[in-house]
XYZ file of C-alpha atoms in Angstrom:
564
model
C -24.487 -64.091 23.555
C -20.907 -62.498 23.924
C -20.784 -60.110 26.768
C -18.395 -57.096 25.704
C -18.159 -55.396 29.200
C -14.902 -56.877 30.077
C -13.214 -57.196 26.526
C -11.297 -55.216 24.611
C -11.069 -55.749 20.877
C -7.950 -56.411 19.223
C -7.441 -53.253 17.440
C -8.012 -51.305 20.774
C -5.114 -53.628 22.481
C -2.504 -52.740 19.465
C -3.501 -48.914 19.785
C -2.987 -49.194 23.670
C 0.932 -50.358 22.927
C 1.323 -46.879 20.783
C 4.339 -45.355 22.171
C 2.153 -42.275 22.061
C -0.522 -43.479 25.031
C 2.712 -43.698 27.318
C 2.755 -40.097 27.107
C 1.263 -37.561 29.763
C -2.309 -36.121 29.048
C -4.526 -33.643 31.559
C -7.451 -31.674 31.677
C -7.296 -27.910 31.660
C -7.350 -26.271 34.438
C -6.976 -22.337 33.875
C -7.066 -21.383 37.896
C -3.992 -22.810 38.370
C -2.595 -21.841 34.849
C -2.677 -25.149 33.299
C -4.369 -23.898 29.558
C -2.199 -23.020 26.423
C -3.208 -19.939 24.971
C -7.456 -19.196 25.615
C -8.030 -18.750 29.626
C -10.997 -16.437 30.544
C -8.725 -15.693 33.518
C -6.120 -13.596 31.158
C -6.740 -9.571 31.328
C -8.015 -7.798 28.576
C -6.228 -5.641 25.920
C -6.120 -1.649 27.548
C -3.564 0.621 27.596
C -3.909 4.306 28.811
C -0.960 7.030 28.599
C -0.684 10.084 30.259
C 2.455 12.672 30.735
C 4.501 10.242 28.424
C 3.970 7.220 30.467
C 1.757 4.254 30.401
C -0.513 4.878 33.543
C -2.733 1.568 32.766
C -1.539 -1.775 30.994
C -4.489 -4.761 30.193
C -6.713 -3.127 32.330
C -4.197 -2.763 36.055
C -3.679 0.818 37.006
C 0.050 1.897 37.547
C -0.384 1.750 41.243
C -1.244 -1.567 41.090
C 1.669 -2.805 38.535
C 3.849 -5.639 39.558
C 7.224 -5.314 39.012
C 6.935 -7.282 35.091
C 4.183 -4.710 34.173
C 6.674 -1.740 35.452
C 9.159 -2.975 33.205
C 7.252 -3.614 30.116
C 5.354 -0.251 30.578
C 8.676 1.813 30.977
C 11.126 -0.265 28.629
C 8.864 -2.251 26.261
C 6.227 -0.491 24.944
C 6.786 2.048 22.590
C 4.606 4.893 24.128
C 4.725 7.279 21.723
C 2.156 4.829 19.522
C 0.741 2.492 22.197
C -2.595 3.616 21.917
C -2.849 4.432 18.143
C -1.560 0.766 17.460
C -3.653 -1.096 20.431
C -6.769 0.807 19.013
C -6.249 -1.376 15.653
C -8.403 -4.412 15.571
C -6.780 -7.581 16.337
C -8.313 -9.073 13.489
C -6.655 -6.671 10.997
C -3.480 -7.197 12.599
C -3.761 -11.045 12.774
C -4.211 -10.665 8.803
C -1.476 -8.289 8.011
C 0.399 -10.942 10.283
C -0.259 -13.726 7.044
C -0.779 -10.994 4.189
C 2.781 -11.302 2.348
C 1.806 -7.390 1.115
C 1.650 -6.337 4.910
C 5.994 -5.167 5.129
C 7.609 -6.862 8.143
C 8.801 -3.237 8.971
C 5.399 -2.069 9.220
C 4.182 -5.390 11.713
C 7.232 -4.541 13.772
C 6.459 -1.020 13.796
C 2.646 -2.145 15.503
C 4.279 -5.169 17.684
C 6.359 -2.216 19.124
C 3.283 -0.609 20.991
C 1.433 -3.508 21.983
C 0.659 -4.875 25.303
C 0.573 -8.356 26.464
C -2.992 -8.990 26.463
C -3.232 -7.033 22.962
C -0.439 -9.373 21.278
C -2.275 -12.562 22.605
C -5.816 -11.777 21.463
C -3.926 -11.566 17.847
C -2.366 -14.520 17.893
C -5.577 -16.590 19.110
C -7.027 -15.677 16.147
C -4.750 -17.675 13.931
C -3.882 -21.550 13.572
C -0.968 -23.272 12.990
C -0.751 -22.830 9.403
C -1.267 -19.337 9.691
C 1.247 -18.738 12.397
C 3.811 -20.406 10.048
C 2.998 -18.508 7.270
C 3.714 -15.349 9.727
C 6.581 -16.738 10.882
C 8.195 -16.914 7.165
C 8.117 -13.366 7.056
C 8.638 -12.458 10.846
C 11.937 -14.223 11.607
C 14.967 -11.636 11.861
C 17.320 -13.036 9.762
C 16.788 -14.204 6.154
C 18.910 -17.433 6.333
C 17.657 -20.356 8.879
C 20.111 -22.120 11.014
C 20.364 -24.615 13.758
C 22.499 -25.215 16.537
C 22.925 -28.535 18.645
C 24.431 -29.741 22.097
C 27.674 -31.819 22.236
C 28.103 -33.238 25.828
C 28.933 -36.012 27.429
C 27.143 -37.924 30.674
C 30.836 -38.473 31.574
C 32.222 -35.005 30.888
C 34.647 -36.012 28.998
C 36.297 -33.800 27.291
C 37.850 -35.630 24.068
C 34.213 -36.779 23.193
C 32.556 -33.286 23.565
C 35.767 -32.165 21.101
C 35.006 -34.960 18.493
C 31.480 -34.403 18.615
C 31.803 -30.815 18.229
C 33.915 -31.276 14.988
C 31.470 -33.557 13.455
C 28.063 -31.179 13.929
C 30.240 -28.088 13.053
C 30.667 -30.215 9.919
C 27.357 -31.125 9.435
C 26.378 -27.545 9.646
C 25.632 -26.143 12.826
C 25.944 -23.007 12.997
C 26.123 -22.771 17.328
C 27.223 -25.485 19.782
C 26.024 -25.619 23.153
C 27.608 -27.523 26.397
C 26.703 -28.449 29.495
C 28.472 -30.483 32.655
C 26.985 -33.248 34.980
C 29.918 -32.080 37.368
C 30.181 -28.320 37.124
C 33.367 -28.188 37.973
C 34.547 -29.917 34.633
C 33.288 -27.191 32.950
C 36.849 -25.152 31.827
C 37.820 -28.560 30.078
C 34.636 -29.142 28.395
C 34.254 -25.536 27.277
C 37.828 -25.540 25.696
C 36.961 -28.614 23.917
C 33.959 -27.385 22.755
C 35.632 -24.052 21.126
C 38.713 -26.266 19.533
C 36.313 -29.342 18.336
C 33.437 -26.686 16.482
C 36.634 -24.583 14.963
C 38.054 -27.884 13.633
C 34.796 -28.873 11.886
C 34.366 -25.062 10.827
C 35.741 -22.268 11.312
C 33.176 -19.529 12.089
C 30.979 -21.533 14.326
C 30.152 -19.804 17.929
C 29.885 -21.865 21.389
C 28.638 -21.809 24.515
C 28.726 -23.498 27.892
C 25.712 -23.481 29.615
C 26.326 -23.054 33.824
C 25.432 -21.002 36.414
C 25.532 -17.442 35.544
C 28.839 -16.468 37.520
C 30.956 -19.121 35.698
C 29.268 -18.342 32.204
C 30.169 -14.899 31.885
C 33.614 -15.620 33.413
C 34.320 -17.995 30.374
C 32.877 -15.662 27.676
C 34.911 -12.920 29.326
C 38.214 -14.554 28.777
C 37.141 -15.824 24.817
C 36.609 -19.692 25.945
C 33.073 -19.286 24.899
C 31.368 -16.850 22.122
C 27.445 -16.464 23.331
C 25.100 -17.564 26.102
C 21.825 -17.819 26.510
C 20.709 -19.675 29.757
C 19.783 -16.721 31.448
C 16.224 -17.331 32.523
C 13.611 -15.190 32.637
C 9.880 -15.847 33.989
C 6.359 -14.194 33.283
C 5.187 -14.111 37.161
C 6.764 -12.109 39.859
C 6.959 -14.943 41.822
C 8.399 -16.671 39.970
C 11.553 -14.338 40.112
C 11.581 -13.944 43.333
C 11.809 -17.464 43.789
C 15.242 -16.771 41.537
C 16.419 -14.018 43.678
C 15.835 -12.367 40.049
C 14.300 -9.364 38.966
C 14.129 -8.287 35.222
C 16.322 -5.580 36.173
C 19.057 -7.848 37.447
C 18.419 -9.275 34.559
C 19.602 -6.397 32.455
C 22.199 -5.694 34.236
C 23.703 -8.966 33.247
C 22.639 -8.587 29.812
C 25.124 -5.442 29.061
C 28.169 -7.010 30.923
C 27.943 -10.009 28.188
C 27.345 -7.301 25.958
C 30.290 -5.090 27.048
C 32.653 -7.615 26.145
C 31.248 -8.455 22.765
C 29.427 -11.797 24.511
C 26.666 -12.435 22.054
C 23.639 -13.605 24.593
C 19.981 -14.099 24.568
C 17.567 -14.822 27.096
C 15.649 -18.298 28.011
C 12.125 -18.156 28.813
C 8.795 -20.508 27.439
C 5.344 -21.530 27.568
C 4.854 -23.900 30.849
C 7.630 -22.752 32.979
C 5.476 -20.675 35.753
C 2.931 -23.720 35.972
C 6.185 -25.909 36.128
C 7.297 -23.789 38.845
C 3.866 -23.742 40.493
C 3.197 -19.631 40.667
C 1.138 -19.108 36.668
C -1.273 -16.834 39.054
C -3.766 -17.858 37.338
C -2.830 -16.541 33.366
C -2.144 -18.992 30.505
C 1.036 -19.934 29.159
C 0.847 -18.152 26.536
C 0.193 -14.940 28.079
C 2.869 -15.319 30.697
C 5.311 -16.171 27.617
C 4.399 -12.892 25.954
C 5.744 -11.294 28.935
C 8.841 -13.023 29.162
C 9.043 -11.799 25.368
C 8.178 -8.367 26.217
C 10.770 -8.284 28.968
C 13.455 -9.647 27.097
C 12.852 -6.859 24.328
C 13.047 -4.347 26.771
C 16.489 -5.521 28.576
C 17.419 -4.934 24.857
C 19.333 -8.341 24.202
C 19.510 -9.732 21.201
C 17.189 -12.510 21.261
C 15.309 -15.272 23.120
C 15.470 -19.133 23.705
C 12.135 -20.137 23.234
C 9.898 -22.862 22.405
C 8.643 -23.775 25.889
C 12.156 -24.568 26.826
C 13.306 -27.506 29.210
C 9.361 -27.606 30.091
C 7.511 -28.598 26.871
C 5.967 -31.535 28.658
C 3.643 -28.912 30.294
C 2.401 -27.196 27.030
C 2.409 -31.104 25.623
C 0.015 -32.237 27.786
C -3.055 -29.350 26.862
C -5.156 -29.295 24.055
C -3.203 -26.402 21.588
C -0.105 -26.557 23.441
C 2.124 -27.252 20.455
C 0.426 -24.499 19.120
C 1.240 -22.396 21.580
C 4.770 -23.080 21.504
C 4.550 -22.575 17.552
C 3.046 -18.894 18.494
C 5.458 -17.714 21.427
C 8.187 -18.672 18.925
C 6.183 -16.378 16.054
C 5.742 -13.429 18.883
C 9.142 -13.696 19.166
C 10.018 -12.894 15.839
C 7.502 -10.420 15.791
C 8.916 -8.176 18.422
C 12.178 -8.351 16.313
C 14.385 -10.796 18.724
C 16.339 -13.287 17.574
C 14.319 -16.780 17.712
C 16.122 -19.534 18.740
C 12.659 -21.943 18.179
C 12.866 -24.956 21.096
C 12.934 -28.624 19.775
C 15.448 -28.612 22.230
C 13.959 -31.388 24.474
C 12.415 -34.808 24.178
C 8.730 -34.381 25.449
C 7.164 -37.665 23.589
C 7.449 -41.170 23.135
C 5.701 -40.737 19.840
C 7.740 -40.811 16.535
C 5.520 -38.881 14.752
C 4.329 -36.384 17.505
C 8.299 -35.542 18.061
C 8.344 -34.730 13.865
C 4.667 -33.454 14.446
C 6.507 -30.656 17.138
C 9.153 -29.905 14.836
C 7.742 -29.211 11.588
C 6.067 -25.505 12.823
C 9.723 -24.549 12.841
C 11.337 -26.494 10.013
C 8.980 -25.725 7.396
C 9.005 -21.414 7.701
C 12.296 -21.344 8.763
C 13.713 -19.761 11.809
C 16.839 -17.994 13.538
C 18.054 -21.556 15.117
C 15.281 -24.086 13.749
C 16.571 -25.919 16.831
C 17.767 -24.116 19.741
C 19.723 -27.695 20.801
C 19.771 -30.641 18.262
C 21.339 -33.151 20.397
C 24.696 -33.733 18.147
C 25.219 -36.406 20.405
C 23.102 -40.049 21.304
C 20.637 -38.988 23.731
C 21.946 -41.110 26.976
C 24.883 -38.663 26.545
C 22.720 -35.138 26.289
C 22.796 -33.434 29.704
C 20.152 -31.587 29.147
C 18.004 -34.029 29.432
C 17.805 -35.026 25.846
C 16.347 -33.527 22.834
C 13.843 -33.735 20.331
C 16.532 -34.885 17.708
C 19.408 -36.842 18.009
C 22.545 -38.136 16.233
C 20.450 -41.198 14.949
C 17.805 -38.486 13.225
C 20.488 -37.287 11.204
C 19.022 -39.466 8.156
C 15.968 -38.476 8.750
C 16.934 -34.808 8.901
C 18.224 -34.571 5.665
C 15.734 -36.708 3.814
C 12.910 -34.048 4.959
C 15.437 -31.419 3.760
C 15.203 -33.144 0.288
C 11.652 -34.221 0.207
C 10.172 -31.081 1.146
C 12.825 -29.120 -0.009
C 13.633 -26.803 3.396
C 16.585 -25.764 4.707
C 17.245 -27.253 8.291
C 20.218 -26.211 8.291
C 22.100 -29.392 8.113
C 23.202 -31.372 5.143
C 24.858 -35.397 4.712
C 28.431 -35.479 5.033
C 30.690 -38.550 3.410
C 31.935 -40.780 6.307
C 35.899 -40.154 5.013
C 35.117 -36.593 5.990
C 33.547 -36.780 9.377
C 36.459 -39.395 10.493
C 39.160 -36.985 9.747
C 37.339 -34.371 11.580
C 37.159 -35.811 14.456
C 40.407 -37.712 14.827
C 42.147 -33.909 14.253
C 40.001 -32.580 16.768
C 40.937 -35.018 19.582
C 44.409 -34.849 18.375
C 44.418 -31.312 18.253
C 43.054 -31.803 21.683
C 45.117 -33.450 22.670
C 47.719 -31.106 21.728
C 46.287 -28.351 23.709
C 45.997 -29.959 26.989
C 50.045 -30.998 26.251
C 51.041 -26.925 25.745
C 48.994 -25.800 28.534
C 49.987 -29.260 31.355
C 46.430 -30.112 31.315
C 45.775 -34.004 32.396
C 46.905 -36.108 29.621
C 45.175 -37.205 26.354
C 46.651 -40.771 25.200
C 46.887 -41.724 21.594
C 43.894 -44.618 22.786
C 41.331 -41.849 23.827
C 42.148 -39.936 20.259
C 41.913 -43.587 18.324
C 38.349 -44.365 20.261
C 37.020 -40.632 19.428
C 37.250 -40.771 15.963
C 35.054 -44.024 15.694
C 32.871 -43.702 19.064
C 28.723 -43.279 19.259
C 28.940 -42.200 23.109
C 30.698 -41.804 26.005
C 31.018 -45.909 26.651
C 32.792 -46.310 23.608
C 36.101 -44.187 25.433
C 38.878 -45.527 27.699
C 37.461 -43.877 31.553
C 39.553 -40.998 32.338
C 40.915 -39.885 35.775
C 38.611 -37.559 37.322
C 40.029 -36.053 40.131
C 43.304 -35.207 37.528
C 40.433 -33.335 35.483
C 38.642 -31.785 38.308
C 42.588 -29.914 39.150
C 43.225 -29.741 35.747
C 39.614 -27.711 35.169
C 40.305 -25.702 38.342
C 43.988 -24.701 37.407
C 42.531 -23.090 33.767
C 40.901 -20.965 36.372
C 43.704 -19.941 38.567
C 45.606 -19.715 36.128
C 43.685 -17.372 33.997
C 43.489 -19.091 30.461
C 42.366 -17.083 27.745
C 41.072 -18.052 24.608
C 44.264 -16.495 23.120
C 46.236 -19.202 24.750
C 44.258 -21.671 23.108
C 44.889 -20.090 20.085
C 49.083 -19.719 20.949
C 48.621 -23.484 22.010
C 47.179 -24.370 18.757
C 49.786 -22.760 16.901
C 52.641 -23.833 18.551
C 51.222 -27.764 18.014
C 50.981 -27.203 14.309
C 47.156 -26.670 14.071
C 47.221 -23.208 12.315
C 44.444 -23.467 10.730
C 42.442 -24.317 13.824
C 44.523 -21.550 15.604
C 43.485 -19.282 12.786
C 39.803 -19.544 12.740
C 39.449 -19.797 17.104
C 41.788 -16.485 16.208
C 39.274 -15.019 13.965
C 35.957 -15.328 16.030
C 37.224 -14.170 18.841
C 38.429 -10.864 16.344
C 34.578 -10.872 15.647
C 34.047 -10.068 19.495
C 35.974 -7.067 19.133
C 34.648 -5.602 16.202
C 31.169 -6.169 17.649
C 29.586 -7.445 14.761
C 28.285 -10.361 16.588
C 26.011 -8.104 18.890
C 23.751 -7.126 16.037
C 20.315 -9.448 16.219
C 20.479 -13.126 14.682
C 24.147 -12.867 13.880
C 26.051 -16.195 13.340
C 29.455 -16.310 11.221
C 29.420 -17.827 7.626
C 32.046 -20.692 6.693
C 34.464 -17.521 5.273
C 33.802 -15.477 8.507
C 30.997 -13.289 7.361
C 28.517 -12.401 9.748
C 25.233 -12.769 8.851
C 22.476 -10.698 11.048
C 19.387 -9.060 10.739
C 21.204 -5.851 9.435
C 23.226 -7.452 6.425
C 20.776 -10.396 5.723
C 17.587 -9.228 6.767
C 14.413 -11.352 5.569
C 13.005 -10.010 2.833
C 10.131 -12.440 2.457
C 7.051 -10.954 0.656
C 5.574 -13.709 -0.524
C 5.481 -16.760 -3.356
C 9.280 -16.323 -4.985
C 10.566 -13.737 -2.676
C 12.671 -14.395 0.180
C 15.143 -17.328 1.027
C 14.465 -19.941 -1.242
C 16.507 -22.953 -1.046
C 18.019 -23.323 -4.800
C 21.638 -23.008 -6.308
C 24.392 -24.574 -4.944
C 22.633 -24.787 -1.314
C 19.776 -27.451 -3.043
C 22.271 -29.170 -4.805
C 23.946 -29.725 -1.532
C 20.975 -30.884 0.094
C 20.086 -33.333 -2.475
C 22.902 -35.678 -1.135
C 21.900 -38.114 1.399
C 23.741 -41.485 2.388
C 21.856 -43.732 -0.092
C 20.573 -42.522 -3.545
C 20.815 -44.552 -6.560
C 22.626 -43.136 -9.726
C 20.030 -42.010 -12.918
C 22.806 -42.768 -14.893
C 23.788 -46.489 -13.339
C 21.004 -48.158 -11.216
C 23.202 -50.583 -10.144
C 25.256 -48.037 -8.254
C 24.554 -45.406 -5.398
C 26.141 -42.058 -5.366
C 25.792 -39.204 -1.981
C-alpha cells in the first residue's frame, strides 16, 4: 500500500510553480489594521449638529476629535444636511448608488453630508460588480483617460524625451516623471514637457519630487500638474510627515494660485504600511483621506491603494477595496485618478484581474501611471502595465469594446516621433548650453526599449547642467523661445499653448485634461451624463473605428494580407 503522507501529486507540484503562489498572502488581523473594508473595530455611522457645527462625528464627541475628524467636521461635511442625509438608510443609498434612475447630482448631493463611518457601511453593502456599475455613473468626467510614467533608471534625459513622444502618441492624456538622483530632475522634467508636446500637443506633465522642488517647477511652466502630495487617514501618521491636513491646504492653493493643476495621493494600506492604522480598516482610513482631500478643495485624488497595493493584495476583499475607495472617490465629486499604478503580483491574470474594476466603467485616469516605459526602467517601482502590455491593451479595447484610453499606432509613426523629440532635444539643450546631446544618443532613442540600449552620458556635466536651469531661472517660456529659434514651431506652439491654459485657468476645473485641438475637457464642459443602457460615453464613431486597429488583423477582403 502507497503511503501518501510525504507525496505530493503531480497536479499539486505544477500548481505550486504558479507565478501566483510566489505572491504574499496573510491572515486578517483588524487590531493592528490589517482587514480591507469589514473590521468590528471601525466606529459607527453618528453625526450630531448643534449651533451650525458638527459637535459629534461616528460616535467621538468634538472634545475628543483628532485633528482628521476637526477637519472633516469643519471643511467636509456639508452641515446644513448632515443629519437629514446620514438618517437615510445605507441600503437605499447603496441602491440609488447602482439605480441608473438615481441622478449623479442627487448621489453627490447625499455623499456631501456623510461621515466616514456612514459612507463605508454603504459601500460594504455592494460587490464588485455593483461598485462598477456605480462607478459608470459616479466618475466626474464623461470621457476616460489614462496617463503613464516615462523615466529612466539612468535619468537620462533623451530617453524620458523619446518615451514621452511615443505614449503622448499612443494616447496618454498625462505623463508623469520621477528621478533616481533628484538632482537630475530640471533635465528630466524639460524632457518630459518637450517629448509629450512632440507626440501631442495638449498633453499635461508632471515631475514627481519632494514638494519644495515640485511646485518650484510648476511655478516656472516646466511642469503642468502634480499630484504626489500625500495625505494619510491617521494622525500619526502625519505627524510622522511633519504634515497636517492643514499644511496640506495650504500647499494645495499655492499650486492652485499659479494655475498648477494638482491632486492629492492617498490609498487603502498606507497607515498599516506605515505601522499607525489605530486599529480601523483600510477602507475606512481611505475614506478619510477622501474626505480630507474634498475639504482642502483640490481637484482630485490619486488613488487606488497607491505605491502600497501589496497591503490591500494580501487580504481577503482587498482588490475590492481598492475598486471602492476609487468609487468613493468619484462619489464625493474628485477627480479619480484609479491606481494600477504599481506591480503588486506575479500573476498574469491577477495583474488583468486588478485592472479590469477600472477599465471596464471607465474612470478619470483608468491608470494613474501606465509604465510607458519597460519596467527595469520605471522608478516608481514599476507598474501594473508596461510597454510590452501595449498589445494586450488594445486587444481588450477591441474585444470588449472599452475605451482605455490608448489605441495601436503604425511603427513609421512612433519612429518619427521619437527621433524629433530627441532631436528637438537636442536642440534645446544647444539654445540654452545645457550638456550636449550627440547625433548617436538621438540615433539610439528613436529605436531603443530602455535605458541600456543608449550611449552612457556624463553625469556630473548633467548634475551642473540640472543645477544651472535652477540658477539660472528657466522658464517654460524659454523652452518655448528655444524651440522656436531651433525650427520646432510646432512643438514651440503647442508647449506655448498649455502653458496659455494655466493662465486662463481652465485647467483648475475637476478632471480637466486638454483634447488633441487644445480643448479642455472637465467635469463642467463634459460632465458624465450616464443614466443607464445607451446613455453616456459609449465608445462608437470614429473613436471605435480607431480602436479596432491593432498590429495584426487579417483583411475580410484579402486573407492573405493583414491590415492595422
Amino acid at each position: 500500500m502507497t503511503t501518501t503522507e510525504n507525496r505530493q501529486s503531480k497536479r499539486t507540484e505544477v500548481l505550486e510553480d504558479r507565478p501566483v503562489n510566489l505572491d504574499g498572502f496573510v491572515e486578517e488581523w483588524p487590531e493592528k489594521g490589517l482587514v480591507a473594508m469589514e473590521s468590528d473595530f471601525d466606529p459607527q455611522p453618528s453625526v450630531r449638529v448643534e449651533g451650525g457645527k458638527i459637535v459629534e462625528l461616528d460616535g467621538r464627541a468634538r472634545a475628543d476629535f483628532d485633528f482628521m475628524d476637526t477637519f472633516i467636521a469643519d471643511h467636509a461635511i456639508d452641515v446644513e444636511t448632515a443629519e437629514e442625509v446620514n438618517a437615510i438608510p445605507s441600503v437605499e443609498i447603496a441602491r440609488a448608488l447602482v439605480d441608473p434612475r438615481a441622478s449623479r447630482d442627487e448621489l453627490t448631493r447625499i455623499g456631501r453630508g456623510l461621515t466616514p463611518a456612514k459612507i463605508l457601511d454603504v459601500v460594504k453593502l455592494m460587490n464588485v460588480v455593483e461598485i462598477m456599475m456605480a462607478m459608470q455613473k459616479m466618475r466626474a468626467r464623461r470621457t476616460p483617460a489614462n496617463q503613464a510614467h516615462s523615466t529612466s533608471a539612468k535619468d537620462n534625459p533623451i530617453q524620458v524625451a523619446a518615451d514621452a513622444a511615443e505614449g503622448a502618441l499612443r494616447g496618454f492624456a498625462e505623463l508623469e516623471t520621477t528621478l533616481g538622483v533628484v538632482r537630475y530632475a530640471p533635465l528630466v522634467a524639460i524632457a518630459l514637457q518637450v517629448g509629450g508636446q512632440v507626440g501631442r500637443g495638449g498633453v499635461l506633465t508632471q515631475c514627481a519630487l519632494e514638494e519644495a522642488t515640485e511646485l518650484e517647477l510648476g511655478m516656472r511652466g516646466i511642469t503642468a500638474y502634480a499630484e504626489t502630495i500625500s495625505v494619510y487617514g491617521t494622525e500619526s501618521v502625519f505627524v510622522d510627515g511633519d504634515d497636517t491636513p492643514w499644511s496640506k491646504a495650504f500647499l494645495a492653493s499655492a499650486y492652485a494660485s499659479r494655475g498648477i493643476k494638482m491632486r492629492f495621493t492617498s490609498g487603502t494600506g498606507s497607515e498599516v504600511q506605515m505601522g499607525n492604522a489605530e486599529g480601523r480598516s483600510m477602507l475606512y482610513l481611505e475614506i478619510r483621506c477622501i474626505l480630507m482631500a474634498k475639504g482642502a478643495g483640490v481637484q482630485g485624488l490619486q488613488n487606488g491603494s497607491i505605491s502600497c497595493i501589496g497591503v490591500p493584495g494580501a487580504v481577503p476583499g482587498g482588490i475590492r477595496a481598492v475598486a471602492a475607495e476609487n468609487l468613493i472617490a468619484s462619489w464625493m465629486d474628485l477627480e479619480c485618478a484609479s491606481g494600477n499604478d504599481q506591480s503588486f503580483s506575479h500573476s498574469a491574470m491577477r495583474r488583468t484581474a486588478r485592472l479590469l474594476p477600472q477599465m471596464l466603467p471607465g474612470t478619470d485616469f483608468v491608470c494613474s501611471g501606465y509604465s510607458a516605459v519597460p519596467n527595469p526602467d520605471n522608478m516608481f517601482a514599476g507598474s501594473n502595465l508596461d510597454t510590452d502590455d501595449y498589445d494586450d491593451w488594445n486587444t481588450i479595447q477591441r474585444d470588449l469594446q472599452v475605451d482605455g484610453g490608448l489605441r495601436h499606432v503604425r511603427e513609421t509613426e512612433i519612429l518619427q516621433a521619437r527621433e524629433k523629440a530627441a532631436s528637438a532635444l537636442q536642440a534645446v539643450f544647444a539654445e540654452l548650453d545645457l550638456p550636449r546631446i550627440t547625433d548617436e544618443e538621438v540615433e539610439a532613442a528613436v529605436y531603443a526599449n530602455g535605458s541600456g540600449d543608449y550611449p552612457e552620458r556624463d553625469v556630473l556635466e548633467d548634475l551642473k547642467g540640472a543645477q544651472s536651469v535652477m540658477d539660472r531661472g528657466i522658464t517654460g517660456l524659454d523652452l518655448v523661445k528655444a524651440l522656436e529659434r531651433s525650427g520646432f514651431h510646432d512643438v514651440a506652439e503647442n508647449l506655448l499653448t498649455v502653458l496659455r491654459q494655466r493662465v486662463s485657468g481652465d485647467l483648475l476645473q475637476t478632471s480637466a485634461i486638454l483634447t488633441d485641438d487644445f480643448v479642455p475637457l472637465s467635469a463642467i464642459n463634459d460632465a458624465n451624463d450616464y443614466g443607464g443602457p445607451g446613455s453616456g460615453y459609449r465608445l462608437q464613431g470614429e473613436r471605435w473605428e480607431q480602436l479596432k486597429k491593432l498590429r495584426h488583423v487579417t483583411s475580410a477582403e484579402n486573407p492573405e494580407t493583414e491590415v492595422s
